[in-house]
Coordinates of C-alpha atoms and ligand atoms in Angstrom, one line a residue:
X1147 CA -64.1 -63.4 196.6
X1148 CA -66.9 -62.4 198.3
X1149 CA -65.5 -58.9 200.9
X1150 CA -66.7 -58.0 204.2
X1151 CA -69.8 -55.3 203.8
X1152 CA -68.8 -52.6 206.4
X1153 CA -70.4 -49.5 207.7
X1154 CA -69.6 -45.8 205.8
X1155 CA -67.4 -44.8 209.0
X1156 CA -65.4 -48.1 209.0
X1157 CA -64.8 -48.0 205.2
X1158 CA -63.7 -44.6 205.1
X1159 CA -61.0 -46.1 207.4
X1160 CA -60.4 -48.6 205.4
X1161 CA -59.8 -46.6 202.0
X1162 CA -56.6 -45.5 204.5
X1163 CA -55.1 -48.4 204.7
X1164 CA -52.5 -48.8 202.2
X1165 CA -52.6 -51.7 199.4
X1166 CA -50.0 -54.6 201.1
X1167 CA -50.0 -52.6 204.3
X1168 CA -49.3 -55.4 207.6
X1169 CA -52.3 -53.6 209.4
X1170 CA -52.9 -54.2 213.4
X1171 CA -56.4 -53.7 214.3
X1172 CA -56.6 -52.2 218.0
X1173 CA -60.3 -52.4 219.8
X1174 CA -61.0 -55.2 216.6
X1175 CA -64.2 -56.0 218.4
X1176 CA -65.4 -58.2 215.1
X1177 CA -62.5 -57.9 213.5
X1178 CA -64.8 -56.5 210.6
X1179 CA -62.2 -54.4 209.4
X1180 CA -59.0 -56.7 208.8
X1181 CA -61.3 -59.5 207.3
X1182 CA -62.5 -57.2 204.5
X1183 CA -59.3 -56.0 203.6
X1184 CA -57.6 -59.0 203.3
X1185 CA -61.3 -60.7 201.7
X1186 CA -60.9 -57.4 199.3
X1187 CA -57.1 -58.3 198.7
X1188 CA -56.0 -54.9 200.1
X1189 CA -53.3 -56.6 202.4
X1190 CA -52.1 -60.3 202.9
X1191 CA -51.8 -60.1 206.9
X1192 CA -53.3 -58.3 210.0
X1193 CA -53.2 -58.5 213.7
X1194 CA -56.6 -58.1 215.4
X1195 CA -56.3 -56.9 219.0
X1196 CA -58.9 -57.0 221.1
X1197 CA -58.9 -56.3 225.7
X1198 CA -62.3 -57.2 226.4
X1199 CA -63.5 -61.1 226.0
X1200 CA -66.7 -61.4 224.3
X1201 CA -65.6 -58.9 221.5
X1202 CA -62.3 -61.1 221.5
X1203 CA -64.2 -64.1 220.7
X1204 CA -66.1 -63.0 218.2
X1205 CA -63.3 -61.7 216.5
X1206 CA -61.8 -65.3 216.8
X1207 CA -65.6 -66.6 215.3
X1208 CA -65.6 -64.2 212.6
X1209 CA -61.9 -64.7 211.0
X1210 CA -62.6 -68.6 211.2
X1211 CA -66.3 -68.2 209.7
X1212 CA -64.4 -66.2 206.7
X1213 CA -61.4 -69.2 206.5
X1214 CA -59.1 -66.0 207.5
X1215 CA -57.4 -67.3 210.3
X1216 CA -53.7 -68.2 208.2
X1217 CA -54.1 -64.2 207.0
X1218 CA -55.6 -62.8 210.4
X1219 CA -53.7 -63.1 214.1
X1220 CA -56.5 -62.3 216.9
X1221 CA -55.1 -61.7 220.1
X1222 CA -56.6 -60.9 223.3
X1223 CA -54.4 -58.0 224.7
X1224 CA -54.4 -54.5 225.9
X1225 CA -53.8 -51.7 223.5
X1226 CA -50.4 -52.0 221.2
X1227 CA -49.2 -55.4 223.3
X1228 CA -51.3 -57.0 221.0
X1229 CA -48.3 -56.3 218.8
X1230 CA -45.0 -58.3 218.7
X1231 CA -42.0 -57.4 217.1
X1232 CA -42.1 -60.4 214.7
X1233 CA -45.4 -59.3 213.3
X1234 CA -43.8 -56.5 211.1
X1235 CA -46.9 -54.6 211.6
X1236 CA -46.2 -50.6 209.2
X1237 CA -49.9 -49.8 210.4
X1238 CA -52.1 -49.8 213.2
X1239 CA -56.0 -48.9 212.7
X1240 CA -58.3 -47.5 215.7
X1241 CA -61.3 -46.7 215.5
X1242 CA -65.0 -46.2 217.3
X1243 CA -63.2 -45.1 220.7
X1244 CA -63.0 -41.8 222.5
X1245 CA -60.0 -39.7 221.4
X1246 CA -58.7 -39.5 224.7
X1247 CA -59.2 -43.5 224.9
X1248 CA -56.8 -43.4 222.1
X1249 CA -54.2 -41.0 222.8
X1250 CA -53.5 -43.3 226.1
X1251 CA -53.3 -46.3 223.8
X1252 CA -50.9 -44.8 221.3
X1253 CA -48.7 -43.3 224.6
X1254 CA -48.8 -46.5 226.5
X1255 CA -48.1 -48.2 223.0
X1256 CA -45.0 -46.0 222.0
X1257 CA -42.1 -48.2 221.9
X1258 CA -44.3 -50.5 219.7
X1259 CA -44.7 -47.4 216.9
X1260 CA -41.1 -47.5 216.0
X1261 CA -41.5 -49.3 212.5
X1262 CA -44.8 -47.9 212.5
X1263 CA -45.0 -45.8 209.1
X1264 CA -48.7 -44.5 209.3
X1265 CA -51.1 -44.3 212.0
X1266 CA -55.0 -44.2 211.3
X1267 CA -57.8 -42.6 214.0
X1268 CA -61.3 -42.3 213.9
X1269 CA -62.0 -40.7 217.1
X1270 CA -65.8 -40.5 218.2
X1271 CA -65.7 -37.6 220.2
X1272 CA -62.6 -35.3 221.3
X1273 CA -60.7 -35.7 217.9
X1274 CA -58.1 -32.9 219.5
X1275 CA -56.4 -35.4 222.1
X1276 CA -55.1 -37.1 219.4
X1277 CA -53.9 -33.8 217.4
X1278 CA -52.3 -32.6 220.6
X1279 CA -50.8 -36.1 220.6
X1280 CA -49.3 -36.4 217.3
X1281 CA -47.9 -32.6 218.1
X1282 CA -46.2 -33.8 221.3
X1283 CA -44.6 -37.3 219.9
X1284 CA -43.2 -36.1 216.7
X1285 CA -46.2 -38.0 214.3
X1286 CA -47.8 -35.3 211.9
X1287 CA -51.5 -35.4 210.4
X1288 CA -51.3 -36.0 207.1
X1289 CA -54.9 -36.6 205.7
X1290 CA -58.3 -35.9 208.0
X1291 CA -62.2 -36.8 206.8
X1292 CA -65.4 -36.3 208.5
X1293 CA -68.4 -37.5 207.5
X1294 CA -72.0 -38.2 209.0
X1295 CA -73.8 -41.2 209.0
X1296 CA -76.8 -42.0 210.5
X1297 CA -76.7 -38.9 212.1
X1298 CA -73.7 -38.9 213.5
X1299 CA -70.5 -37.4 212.8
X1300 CA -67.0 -39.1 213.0
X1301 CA -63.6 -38.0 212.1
X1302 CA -60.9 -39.8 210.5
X1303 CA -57.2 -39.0 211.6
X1304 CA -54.4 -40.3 209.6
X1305 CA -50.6 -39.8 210.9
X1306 CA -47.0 -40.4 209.5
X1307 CA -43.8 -39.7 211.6
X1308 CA -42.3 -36.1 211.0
X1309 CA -42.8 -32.7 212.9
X1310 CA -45.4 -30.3 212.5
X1311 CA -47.0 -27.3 214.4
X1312 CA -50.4 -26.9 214.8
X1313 CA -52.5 -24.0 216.3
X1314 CA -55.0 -23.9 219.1
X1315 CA -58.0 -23.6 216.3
X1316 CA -56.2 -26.5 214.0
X1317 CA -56.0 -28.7 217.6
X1318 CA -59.7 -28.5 218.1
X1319 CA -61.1 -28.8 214.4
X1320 CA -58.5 -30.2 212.4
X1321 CA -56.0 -28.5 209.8
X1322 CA -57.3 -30.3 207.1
X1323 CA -60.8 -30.3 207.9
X1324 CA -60.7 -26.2 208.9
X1325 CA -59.5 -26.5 205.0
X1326 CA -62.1 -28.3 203.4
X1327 CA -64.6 -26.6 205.6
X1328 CA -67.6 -29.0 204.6
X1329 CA -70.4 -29.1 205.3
X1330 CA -70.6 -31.7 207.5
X1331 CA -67.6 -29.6 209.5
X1332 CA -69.7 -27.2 209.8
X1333 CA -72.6 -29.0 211.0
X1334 CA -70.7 -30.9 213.6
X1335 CA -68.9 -27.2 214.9
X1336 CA -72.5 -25.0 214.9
X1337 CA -74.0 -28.1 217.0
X1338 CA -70.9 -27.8 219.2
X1339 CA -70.7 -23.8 219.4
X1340 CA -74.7 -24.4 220.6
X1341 CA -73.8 -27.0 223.1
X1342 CA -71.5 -24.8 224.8
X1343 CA -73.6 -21.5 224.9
X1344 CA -76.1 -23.6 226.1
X1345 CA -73.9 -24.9 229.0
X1346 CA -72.5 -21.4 229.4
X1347 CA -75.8 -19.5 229.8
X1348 CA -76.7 -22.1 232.5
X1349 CA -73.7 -21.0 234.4
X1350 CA -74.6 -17.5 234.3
X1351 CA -76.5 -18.2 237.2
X1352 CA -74.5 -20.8 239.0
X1353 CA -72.4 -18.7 241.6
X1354 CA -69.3 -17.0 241.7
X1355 CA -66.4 -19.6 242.4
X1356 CA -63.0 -19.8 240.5
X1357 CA -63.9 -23.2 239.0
X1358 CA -67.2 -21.7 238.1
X1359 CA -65.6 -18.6 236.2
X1360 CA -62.5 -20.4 234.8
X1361 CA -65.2 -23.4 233.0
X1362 CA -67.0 -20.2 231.4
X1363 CA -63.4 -18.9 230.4
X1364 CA -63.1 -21.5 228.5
X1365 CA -66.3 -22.0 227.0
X1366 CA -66.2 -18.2 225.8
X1367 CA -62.3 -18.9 224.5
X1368 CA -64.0 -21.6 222.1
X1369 CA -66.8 -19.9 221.7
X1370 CA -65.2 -17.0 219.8
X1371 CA -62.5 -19.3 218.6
X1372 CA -65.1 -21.6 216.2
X1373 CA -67.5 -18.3 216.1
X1374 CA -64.2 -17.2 213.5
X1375 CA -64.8 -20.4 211.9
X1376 CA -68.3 -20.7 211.4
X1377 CA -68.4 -16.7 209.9
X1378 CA -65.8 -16.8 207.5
Ligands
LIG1946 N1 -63.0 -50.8 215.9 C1 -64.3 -51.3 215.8 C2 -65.2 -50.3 215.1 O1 -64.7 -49.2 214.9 O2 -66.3 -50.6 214.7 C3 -64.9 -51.6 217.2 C4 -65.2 -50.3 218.0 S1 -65.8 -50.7 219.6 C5 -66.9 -49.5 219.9 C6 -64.4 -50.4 220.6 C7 -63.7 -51.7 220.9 O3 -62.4 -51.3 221.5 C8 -64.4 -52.5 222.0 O4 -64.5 -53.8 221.5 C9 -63.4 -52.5 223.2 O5 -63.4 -53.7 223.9 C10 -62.1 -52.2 222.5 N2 -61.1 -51.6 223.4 C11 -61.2 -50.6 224.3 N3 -60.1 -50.3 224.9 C12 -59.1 -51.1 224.3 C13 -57.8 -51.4 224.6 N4 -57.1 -50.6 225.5 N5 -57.1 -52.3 223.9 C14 -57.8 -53.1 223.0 N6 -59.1 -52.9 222.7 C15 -59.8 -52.0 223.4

């Protein structure tokens, strides 16, 4: 059977997914991701949830254009209502949102995580909301990637239920990834570190207030924080 082509981001996701997972799709937009896992024989059934419309509707288009749509639910629904109790979902998949974006969608979602086993992220930007997530709601990171591709870099958050206790430094970069230390990591954190002295210098000159000196508080704190990183 002929799979689904995806992108190097969305396939790294994929390789998450566990063989005869039920998987639920959140922000499915194409619904790319269930329909080559189930073309690929990975899993036999997946919800693909969808808020906005037009991405809803081509989710629907795509799952019928593949003859998917016995295998593949699409529903049009906000975060984790697009799950129902029935469905038996064990995983949930979402990716290409801001990490904040996600957090909310997990938080608003939590009753519906209870037979949840594993959790997979893949954060564009601000990764750490979901780290500081898991760390608050008892889920625990249990695998992390990044990896670049055309030119930018994504990360790849995967969580099970259990406890675990994370650091300021392994909030912001990652346990796993401060680990591995790769080279991608440290492309993505010296890019960062040169944002923020950037942003710092031009505050050198912009006045005396609190908000002023607490933002370049901050910026130092991570700074010297990912300066300890980059070094070692
Ligand atoms: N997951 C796909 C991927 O990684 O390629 C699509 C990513 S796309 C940039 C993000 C999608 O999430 C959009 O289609 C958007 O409508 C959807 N989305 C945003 N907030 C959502 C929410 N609260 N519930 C469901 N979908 C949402």
């Amino acid at each position: 059977m002929k799979t689904e082509k995806l992108s190097t981001r969305l396939a790294s996701v994929a390789a998450f997914v566990e063989q005869g997972a039920t998987l639920a799709d959140i922000g499915s937009d194409h619904a790319y991701l269930p329909c080559h896992l189930v073309k690929a024989g990975r899993i036999t059934k997946a919800i693909a949830g969808e808020v906005v419309k037009g991405p809803f509707e081509s989710a629907v288009k795509n799952v019928r254009k593949k003859g998917l749509a016995e295998e593949i639910i699409v529903r049009l629904a906000n975060g984790l209502d697009a799950i129902h109790d029935e469905d038996g979902v064990d995983t949930i998949s979402i990716a290409g949102m801001g990490g904040p974006l996600i957090a909310s969608i997990l938080n608003d979602g939590r009753e519906k995580l209870q037979n949840v086993k594993r959790i997979i992220t893949q954060p564009n930007i601000h990764a750490s909301s979901i780290r500081e997530w898991a760390l608050q709601n008892d889920w625990k990171i249990i695998d992390e990637q990044i990896l670049k591709e055309d030119h930018k870099i994504y990360e790849i958050i995967v969580l099970e239920k259990g406890q675990a206790d994370y650091n300021e430094l392994e909030i912001m970069v990652g346990p796993f990834l401060f680990k591995q230390k790769s080279e991608v990591f440290i492309e993505k954190w010296k890019r960062e570190s040169d944002e923020w002295k950037r942003v710092l210098s031009s505050l050198e000159n912009a006045g005396d207030t609190n908000e002023i000196n607490e933002k370049k508080e901050q910026l130092r704190k991570k700074i010297e924080l990912i300066g300890g990183v980059l070094t070692h």
